[in-house]
GROMACS .gro file of C-alpha atoms in nm:
model
  399
    1MET     CA    1   0.000   0.000   0.000
    2LYS     CA    2   0.138   0.342  -0.098
    3ILE     CA    3   0.107   0.571   0.203
    4LEU     CA    4   0.180   0.944   0.208
    5VAL     CA    5   0.311   1.042   0.552
    6LEU     CA    6   0.279   1.408   0.650
    7ASN     CA    7   0.427   1.593   0.946
    8CYS     CA    8   0.275   1.940   0.938
    9GLY     CA    9   0.424   2.218   1.149
   10SER     CA   10   0.332   2.584   1.185
   11SER     CA   11   0.564   2.686   0.898
   12SER     CA   12   0.673   2.355   0.748
   13VAL     CA   13   0.551   2.024   0.608
   14LYS     CA   14   0.771   1.714   0.595
   15TYR     CA   15   0.665   1.423   0.378
   16LYS     CA   16   0.752   1.068   0.276
   17LEU     CA   17   0.577   0.840   0.030
   18ILE     CA   18   0.625   0.487   0.159
   19ASP     CA   19   0.529   0.146   0.029
   20SER     CA   20   0.414  -0.006   0.357
   21ALA     CA   21   0.454  -0.363   0.233
   22THR     CA   22   0.817  -0.337   0.119
   23LYS     CA   23   0.915  -0.044   0.350
   24GLU     CA   24   1.053   0.134   0.042
   25VAL     CA   25   1.073   0.514   0.065
   26MET     CA   26   0.953   0.616  -0.279
   27ALA     CA   27   0.992   0.992  -0.226
   28GLU     CA   28   1.075   1.233   0.055
   29GLY     CA   29   1.126   1.600   0.122
   30GLY     CA   30   0.960   1.898   0.280
   31VAL     CA   31   0.834   2.251   0.255
   32GLU     CA   32   0.977   2.525   0.475
   33LYS     CA   33   0.897   2.889   0.551
   34ILE     CA   34   0.527   2.862   0.467
   35GLY     CA   35   0.373   3.210   0.459
   36LEU     CA   36   0.705   3.385   0.398
   37PRO     CA   37   0.832   3.532   0.069
   38ASP     CA   38   1.122   3.285   0.047
   39SER     CA   39   0.922   2.964   0.100
   40PHE     CA   40   1.070   2.659  -0.070
   41LEU     CA   41   1.023   2.289  -0.142
   42LYS     CA   42   1.323   2.060  -0.098
   43TYR     CA   43   1.320   1.697  -0.207
   44LYS     CA   44   1.526   1.398  -0.313
   45LYS     CA   45   1.523   1.336  -0.686
   46PRO     CA   46   1.480   0.979  -0.815
   47ASP     CA   47   1.859   0.963  -0.870
   48GLY     CA   48   1.921   1.053  -0.504
   49GLU     CA   49   2.033   1.413  -0.559
   50LYS     CA   50   1.871   1.688  -0.354
   51GLU     CA   51   1.682   1.973  -0.516
   52ILE     CA   52   1.537   2.299  -0.383
   53VAL     CA   53   1.258   2.486  -0.560
   54TYR     CA   54   1.143   2.829  -0.441
   55LEU     CA   55   0.766   2.867  -0.469
   56PRO     CA   56   0.508   3.101  -0.316
   57MET     CA   57   0.320   2.907  -0.047
   58PRO     CA   58   0.109   3.140   0.168
   59THR     CA   59  -0.071   2.853   0.345
   60ALA     CA   60  -0.030   2.483   0.422
   61LYS     CA   61  -0.283   2.399   0.152
   62GLU     CA   62  -0.050   2.536  -0.117
   63ALA     CA   63   0.238   2.350   0.046
   64VAL     CA   64   0.055   2.017   0.034
   65LYS     CA   65  -0.059   2.090  -0.325
   66ASN     CA   66   0.300   2.147  -0.435
   67ILE     CA   67   0.404   1.820  -0.270
   68LEU     CA   68   0.126   1.633  -0.452
   69ASP     CA   69   0.215   1.804  -0.782
   70LEU     CA   70   0.576   1.696  -0.739
   71LEU     CA   71   0.481   1.336  -0.662
   72THR     CA   72   0.285   1.320  -0.990
   73ASP     CA   73   0.529   1.527  -1.199
   74PRO     CA   74   0.607   1.353  -1.533
   75VAL     CA   75   0.984   1.391  -1.479
   76GLN     CA   76   1.047   1.404  -1.102
   77GLY     CA   77   0.736   1.223  -0.983
   78VAL     CA   78   0.704   0.864  -0.862
   79VAL     CA   79   0.333   0.801  -0.923
   80LYS     CA   80   0.129   0.856  -1.236
   81SER     CA   81  -0.174   0.992  -1.052
   82LEU     CA   82  -0.295   1.072  -0.703
   83ASP     CA   83  -0.520   0.765  -0.726
   84GLU     CA   84  -0.209   0.557  -0.647
   85ILE     CA   85  -0.188   0.716  -0.300
   86GLU     CA   86  -0.412   0.482  -0.105
   87ALA     CA   87  -0.403   0.662   0.232
   88VAL     CA   88  -0.242   0.950   0.420
   89GLY     CA   89  -0.092   0.915   0.766
   90HIS     CA   90  -0.047   1.225   0.982
   91ARG     CA   91   0.176   1.280   1.281
   92VAL     CA   92  -0.051   1.443   1.541
   93VAL     CA   93   0.133   1.568   1.846
   94HIS     CA   94  -0.120   1.570   2.130
   95GLY     CA   95  -0.408   1.329   2.186
   96MET     CA   96  -0.450   1.393   2.561
   97GLU     CA   97  -0.640   1.101   2.721
   98GLU     CA   98  -0.872   1.056   2.425
   99PHE     CA   99  -0.638   0.844   2.212
  100ASN     CA  100  -0.422   0.550   2.319
  101LYS     CA  101  -0.361   0.430   1.963
  102SER     CA  102  -0.363   0.549   1.603
  103VAL     CA  103  -0.711   0.607   1.456
  104LEU     CA  104  -0.893   0.665   1.129
  105ILE     CA  105  -0.962   1.038   1.105
  106THR     CA  106  -1.329   1.135   1.133
  107THR     CA  107  -1.514   1.455   1.218
  108GLU     CA  108  -1.526   1.342   1.581
  109VAL     CA  109  -1.151   1.275   1.588
  110ILE     CA  110  -1.078   1.622   1.450
  111LYS     CA  111  -1.303   1.770   1.717
  112LYS     CA  112  -1.104   1.593   1.991
  113VAL     CA  113  -0.771   1.701   1.838
  114LYS     CA  114  -0.893   2.061   1.841
  115GLU     CA  115  -0.980   2.030   2.209
  116ALA     CA  116  -0.609   1.978   2.273
  117TYR     CA  117  -0.514   2.310   2.107
  118SER     CA  118  -0.464   2.471   2.447
  119VAL     CA  119  -0.188   2.226   2.548
  120ALA     CA  120  -0.026   2.202   2.203
  121PRO     CA  121  -0.088   2.546   2.048
  122LEU     CA  122   0.201   2.525   1.802
  123HIS     CA  123   0.146   2.168   1.685
  124ASN     CA  124  -0.216   2.049   1.686
  125PRO     CA  125  -0.357   2.341   1.482
  126ALA     CA  126  -0.090   2.279   1.217
  127ASN     CA  127  -0.171   1.907   1.218
  128VAL     CA  128  -0.540   1.979   1.157
  129THR     CA  129  -0.450   2.226   0.881
  130GLY     CA  130  -0.266   1.944   0.704
  131ILE     CA  131  -0.562   1.710   0.742
  132ASP     CA  132  -0.796   1.973   0.597
  133ALA     CA  133  -0.558   2.038   0.306
  134VAL     CA  134  -0.551   1.670   0.210
  135GLU     CA  135  -0.930   1.644   0.229
  136ALA     CA  136  -0.960   1.943  -0.004
  137LEU     CA  137  -0.700   1.820  -0.254
  138ILE     CA  138  -0.764   1.442  -0.249
  139PRO     CA  139  -1.128   1.417  -0.140
  140GLY     CA  140  -1.225   1.087   0.012
  141VAL     CA  141  -0.875   0.945   0.061
  142PRO     CA  142  -0.858   0.769   0.401
  143GLN     CA  143  -0.653   0.961   0.659
  144VAL     CA  144  -0.507   0.829   0.983
  145ALA     CA  145  -0.385   1.017   1.292
  146VAL     CA  146  -0.079   0.875   1.470
  147PHE     CA  147  -0.036   1.046   1.806
  148ASP     CA  148   0.294   1.130   1.975
  149THR     CA  149   0.125   1.079   2.311
  150ALA     CA  150  -0.056   0.750   2.244
  151PHE     CA  151   0.226   0.508   2.334
  152HIS     CA  152   0.252   0.660   2.682
  153GLN     CA  153  -0.115   0.611   2.771
  154THR     CA  154  -0.015   0.286   2.942
  155MET     CA  155   0.159   0.479   3.223
  156PRO     CA  156   0.003   0.417   3.567
  157PRO     CA  157  -0.148   0.712   3.758
  158LYS     CA  158   0.145   0.720   4.002
  159ALA     CA  159   0.370   0.801   3.705
  160TYR     CA  160   0.152   1.044   3.511
  161MET     CA  161  -0.011   1.243   3.791
  162TYR     CA  162   0.137   1.570   3.917
  163ALA     CA  163   0.123   1.654   4.288
  164LEU     CA  164  -0.119   1.939   4.219
  165PRO     CA  165  -0.479   1.964   4.341
  166TYR     CA  166  -0.666   1.667   4.191
  167GLU     CA  167  -0.942   1.901   4.082
  168LEU     CA  168  -0.705   2.057   3.823
  169TYR     CA  169  -0.650   1.717   3.665
  170LYS     CA  170  -1.025   1.657   3.643
  171LYS     CA  171  -1.100   2.008   3.510
  172TYR     CA  172  -0.813   2.060   3.267
  173GLY     CA  173  -0.640   1.725   3.218
  174VAL     CA  174  -0.317   1.852   3.373
  175ARG     CA  175  -0.091   1.545   3.392
  176ARG     CA  176   0.212   1.392   3.224
  177TYR     CA  177   0.141   1.277   2.869
  178GLY     CA  178   0.485   1.237   2.716
  179PHE     CA  179   0.587   1.275   2.353
  180HIS     CA  180   0.806   1.111   2.087
  181GLY     CA  181   0.586   0.806   2.146
  182THR     CA  182   0.603   0.687   1.786
  183SER     CA  183   0.983   0.698   1.800
  184HIS     CA  184   1.005   0.522   2.138
  185ARG     CA  185   0.767   0.253   2.013
  186TYR     CA  186   0.961   0.198   1.691
  187VAL     CA  187   1.314   0.188   1.834
  188SER     CA  188   1.223  -0.033   2.131
  189LYS     CA  189   1.066  -0.294   1.902
  190ARG     CA  190   1.343  -0.265   1.645
  191ALA     CA  191   1.612  -0.301   1.914
  192CYS     CA  192   1.463  -0.636   2.018
  193GLU     CA  193   1.445  -0.751   1.656
  194PHE     CA  194   1.807  -0.643   1.606
  195LEU     CA  195   1.920  -0.830   1.917
  196GLY     CA  196   1.696  -1.131   1.861
  197LEU     CA  197   1.517  -1.086   2.195
  198PRO     CA  198   1.142  -1.112   2.277
  199TYR     CA  199   0.995  -0.760   2.300
  200GLU     CA  200   0.733  -0.853   2.559
  201LYS     CA  201   0.993  -0.981   2.809
  202GLN     CA  202   1.241  -0.694   2.827
  203ARG     CA  203   1.311  -0.395   3.047
  204ILE     CA  204   1.406  -0.120   2.802
  205ILE     CA  205   1.513   0.242   2.841
  206THR     CA  206   1.489   0.437   2.516
  207CYS     CA  207   1.679   0.765   2.485
  208HIS     CA  208   1.546   0.984   2.204
  209ILE     CA  209   1.798   1.266   2.232
  210GLY     CA  210   1.851   1.557   1.999
  211ASN     CA  211   1.742   1.920   1.986
  212GLY     CA  212   1.430   1.786   2.155
  213GLY     CA  213   1.477   1.493   2.386
  214SER     CA  214   1.293   1.242   2.601
  215ILE     CA  215   1.363   0.914   2.777
  216THR     CA  216   1.109   0.637   2.828
  217ALA     CA  217   1.094   0.333   3.056
  218ILE     CA  218   0.935   0.033   2.882
  219ARG     CA  219   0.843  -0.290   3.058
  220ASP     CA  220   0.724  -0.591   2.858
  221GLY     CA  221   0.637  -0.377   2.558
  222VAL     CA  222   0.449  -0.093   2.730
  223SER     CA  223   0.554   0.254   2.841
  224VAL     CA  224   0.550   0.289   3.221
  225ASP     CA  225   0.713   0.631   3.252
  226THR     CA  226   0.855   0.904   3.031
  227SER     CA  227   1.042   1.229   3.088
  228MET     CA  228   0.829   1.482   2.896
  229GLY     CA  229   0.511   1.602   3.064
  230LEU     CA  230   0.194   1.795   2.986
  231THR     CA  231   0.407   1.970   2.726
  232PRO     CA  232   0.746   1.883   2.570
  233THR     CA  233   0.923   2.126   2.806
  234GLU     CA  234   0.963   1.887   3.100
  235GLY     CA  235   1.246   1.641   3.148
  236LEU     CA  236   1.584   1.646   2.979
  237MET     CA  237   1.783   1.957   2.899
  238MET     CA  238   1.727   2.016   2.527
  239GLY     CA  239   1.851   2.243   2.250
  240THR     CA  240   1.644   2.543   2.354
  241ARG     CA  241   1.409   2.396   2.619
  242SER     CA  242   1.497   2.411   2.986
  243GLY     CA  243   1.371   2.069   3.089
  244ASP     CA  244   1.318   2.017   3.462
  245VAL     CA  245   1.334   2.339   3.663
  246ASP     CA  246   1.206   2.448   4.006
  247PRO     CA  247   0.861   2.607   3.956
  248GLY     CA  248   0.956   2.854   4.229
  249ALA     CA  249   1.245   2.973   4.014
  250LEU     CA  250   1.002   3.045   3.732
  251ILE     CA  251   0.774   3.245   3.962
  252TYR     CA  252   1.077   3.436   4.086
  253LEU     CA  253   1.188   3.516   3.731
  254MET     CA  254   0.838   3.626   3.631
  255GLU     CA  255   0.843   3.876   3.915
  256ARG     CA  256   1.200   4.000   3.860
  257GLU     CA  257   1.187   4.014   3.480
  258GLY     CA  258   0.824   4.124   3.451
  259LEU     CA  259   0.733   3.823   3.240
  260ASP     CA  260   0.379   3.729   3.145
  261ALA     CA  261   0.276   3.375   3.045
  262ALA     CA  262   0.389   3.427   2.684
  263GLY     CA  263   0.722   3.565   2.799
  264LEU     CA  264   0.780   3.273   3.034
  265SER     CA  265   0.688   3.025   2.761
  266LYS     CA  266   0.941   3.187   2.528
  267LEU     CA  267   1.207   3.172   2.800
  268VAL     CA  268   1.171   2.801   2.879
  269ASN     CA  269   1.099   2.683   2.523
  270LYS     CA  270   1.312   2.904   2.298
  271GLN     CA  271   1.586   3.070   2.503
  272SER     CA  272   1.699   2.802   2.749
  273GLY     CA  273   1.864   2.459   2.729
  274VAL     CA  274   2.197   2.422   2.552
  275LEU     CA  275   2.152   2.758   2.379
  276GLY     CA  276   2.073   2.941   2.701
  277VAL     CA  277   2.364   2.799   2.901
  278SER     CA  278   2.627   2.812   2.626
  279GLU     CA  279   2.507   3.150   2.494
  280LYS     CA  280   2.635   3.020   2.162
  281SER     CA  281   2.418   2.758   1.989
  282SER     CA  282   2.161   2.483   2.034
  283ASP     CA  283   2.349   2.261   1.787
  284MET     CA  284   2.579   2.005   1.951
  285ARG     CA  285   2.821   2.024   1.658
  286ASP     CA  286   2.875   2.392   1.735
  287ILE     CA  287   2.910   2.311   2.106
  288GLU     CA  288   3.178   2.050   2.041
  289SER     CA  289   3.369   2.295   1.821
  290ALA     CA  290   3.345   2.564   2.088
  291ILE     CA  291   3.473   2.323   2.355
  292LEU     CA  292   3.780   2.252   2.141
  293GLU     CA  293   3.841   2.628   2.137
  294GLY     CA  294   3.830   2.640   2.517
  295ASP     CA  295   3.476   2.776   2.565
  296ASP     CA  296   3.386   2.703   2.930
  297LYS     CA  297   3.014   2.776   2.891
  298ALA     CA  298   2.990   2.533   2.599
  299LYS     CA  299   3.165   2.272   2.812
  300LEU     CA  300   2.921   2.332   3.098
  301ALA     CA  301   2.623   2.303   2.863
  302LEU     CA  302   2.740   1.966   2.732
  303GLU     CA  303   2.814   1.836   3.081
  304MET     CA  304   2.467   1.938   3.199
  305TYR     CA  305   2.305   1.782   2.891
  306GLU     CA  306   2.479   1.448   2.949
  307TYR     CA  307   2.422   1.458   3.326
  308ARG     CA  308   2.044   1.479   3.282
  309ILE     CA  309   2.051   1.174   3.053
  310ILE     CA  310   2.249   0.977   3.310
  311LYS     CA  311   2.009   1.080   3.590
  312TYR     CA  312   1.700   0.968   3.399
  313ILE     CA  313   1.855   0.636   3.301
  314GLY     CA  314   1.937   0.577   3.667
  315ALA     CA  315   1.586   0.672   3.777
  316TYR     CA  316   1.418   0.452   3.518
  317THR     CA  317   1.645   0.160   3.599
  318ALA     CA  318   1.507   0.184   3.953
  319VAL     CA  319   1.148   0.209   3.822
  320LEU     CA  320   1.197  -0.103   3.607
  321GLY     CA  321   1.382  -0.296   3.876
  322GLY     CA  322   1.683  -0.325   3.645
  323VAL     CA  323   1.741  -0.279   3.273
  324ASP     CA  324   1.808  -0.523   2.990
  325ILE     CA  325   1.843  -0.287   2.694
  326ILE     CA  326   1.935   0.082   2.659
  327VAL     CA  327   1.863   0.241   2.320
  328PHE     CA  328   2.009   0.563   2.178
  329THR     CA  329   1.822   0.737   1.896
  330GLY     CA  330   1.751   1.088   1.766
  331GLY     CA  331   1.999   1.332   1.614
  332VAL     CA  332   2.241   1.326   1.908
  333GLY     CA  333   2.179   0.964   2.004
  334GLU     CA  334   2.250   0.841   1.652
  335ASN     CA  335   2.551   1.061   1.575
  336GLN     CA  336   2.713   1.209   1.885
  337THR     CA  337   2.968   0.940   1.972
  338LYS     CA  338   3.128   1.134   2.258
  339THR     CA  339   2.795   1.181   2.436
  340ARG     CA  340   2.713   0.812   2.401
  341GLU     CA  341   3.050   0.723   2.550
  342ALA     CA  342   3.017   0.975   2.835
  343VAL     CA  343   2.680   0.825   2.932
  344CYS     CA  344   2.792   0.462   2.901
  345ARG     CA  345   3.106   0.518   3.108
  346GLN     CA  346   2.884   0.631   3.397
  347LEU     CA  347   2.676   0.314   3.380
  348GLU     CA  348   2.947   0.066   3.474
  349TYR     CA  349   2.770   0.010   3.807
  350LEU     CA  350   2.489  -0.154   3.607
  351GLY     CA  351   2.735  -0.394   3.449
  352VAL     CA  352   2.757  -0.194   3.126
  353THR     CA  353   3.080  -0.244   2.936
  354PHE     CA  354   3.165  -0.028   2.636
  355ASP     CA  355   3.298  -0.103   2.287
  356PRO     CA  356   3.486   0.210   2.165
  357GLU     CA  357   3.538   0.068   1.817
  358ALA     CA  358   3.168  -0.007   1.760
  359ASN     CA  359   3.082   0.337   1.898
  360LYS     CA  360   3.267   0.507   1.612
  361LYS     CA  361   2.973   0.425   1.383
  362ARG     CA  362   2.717   0.699   1.323
  363GLY     CA  363   2.359   0.681   1.202
  364VAL     CA  364   2.344   0.301   1.174
  365GLU     CA  365   2.214   0.014   1.384
  366VAL     CA  366   2.495  -0.103   1.609
  367GLU     CA  367   2.553  -0.251   1.953
  368ILE     CA  368   2.803  -0.035   2.141
  369SER     CA  369   2.818  -0.243   2.461
  370GLY     CA  370   3.092  -0.501   2.505
  371ALA     CA  371   3.048  -0.875   2.461
  372ASP     CA  372   3.058  -0.920   2.839
  373SER     CA  373   2.812  -0.639   2.916
  374LYS     CA  374   2.520  -0.728   3.142
  375VAL     CA  375   2.309  -0.469   2.956
  376HIS     CA  376   2.272  -0.439   2.580
  377VAL     CA  377   2.337  -0.082   2.466
  378VAL     CA  378   2.237  -0.021   2.105
  379VAL     CA  379   2.200   0.262   1.858
  380ILE     CA  380   1.882   0.239   1.651
  381PRO     CA  381   1.809   0.518   1.399
  382THR     CA  382   1.448   0.614   1.446
  383ASP     CA  383   1.193   0.582   1.165
  384GLU     CA  384   0.873   0.746   1.280
  385GLU     CA  385   0.749   0.778   0.923
  386LEU     CA  386   0.767   0.402   0.867
  387MET     CA  387   0.577   0.346   1.192
  388ILE     CA  388   0.310   0.595   1.079
  389ALA     CA  389   0.287   0.427   0.737
  390GLN     CA  390   0.248   0.082   0.889
  391ASP     CA  391  -0.016   0.200   1.138
  392THR     CA  392  -0.201   0.372   0.853
  393ALA     CA  393  -0.192   0.064   0.631
  394ALA     CA  394  -0.316  -0.160   0.913
  395ILE     CA  395  -0.606   0.072   1.004
  396VAL     CA  396  -0.715   0.141   0.645
  397GLY     CA  397  -0.679  -0.226   0.555
  398ASN     CA  398  -0.910  -0.324   0.841
  399ALA     CA  399  -1.158  -0.040   0.791
   0.00000   0.00000   0.00000
């Protein structure tokens, strides 16, 4: 089944056309700077070369239309007509407590997704815009929503509840939801396939670390705890997000800096994390270069970033009563060899041994723990789009 996978943001749309049966990626690319004069479409040509085309795209509908036009283009396209696209799978960020699995999109589903606008104001509206654009351009094609939060709906109340008045949970749904669920689900399953171990009998800690980052504890195939919360701001130190911080410190800063809610949101989401501490960049490649030049703030930022990862792995090992597999994924997890080594060296108390030679590999599936390690430590490149395509094919095929 040929599935178009869309990840619609406020100013961008990423896409892949995937054959769900063979797992072949037939086409991929994305639109950026929607609504701006210099909006453009970038994509991989059939010969593998990358191309950028500058086109006016004032709204997401034009962006999706240009993607569809490219897919059916006589020269650069990969399908003869849109009729060959049998379904569209959408990444939808927040499903609150309404959705614990991927679902066929209906009017009622869209209504529920809109109810989550208040907790995902940058993501859910853009996701719905993409759904509407597809309905307008390919009327009647089945569409499926795959939620970032769904995988974590198996967490027990003791893990997802905040120690706030219970009434606020009942009134507003204020609790931990977690994100990156599609990635955590994919890499945990794939790690077990890679290692030849039964998924339903493992204690797994998955580390999706990059500009955004989260860690999840998985027991016997289900998520039991995760580091992100009501929003993606909680948990690890990230590229520009603060992660865990004393709420009292935020109140103090609001008073001293005269911040309103929007100002505080900007502070903890856009101005903090690696960027805020280093005062240089949110990109770990820039941080590593700065460290080599003797930049102490860059060094501190990296040490803090790695320290949070180590803390969460330790905490989730306790939650799981031990750990069998640790998985690294995401931009940093797949490529930042020094960070992987720094984390693994601190886990010797768990019986983790480290293979420096294997760790030199970037962006590929590899076990970086030693042959005598009591815990398997693996790198598994994430493939959320494949997971979305497979969910979409399964749901549409059974509809």
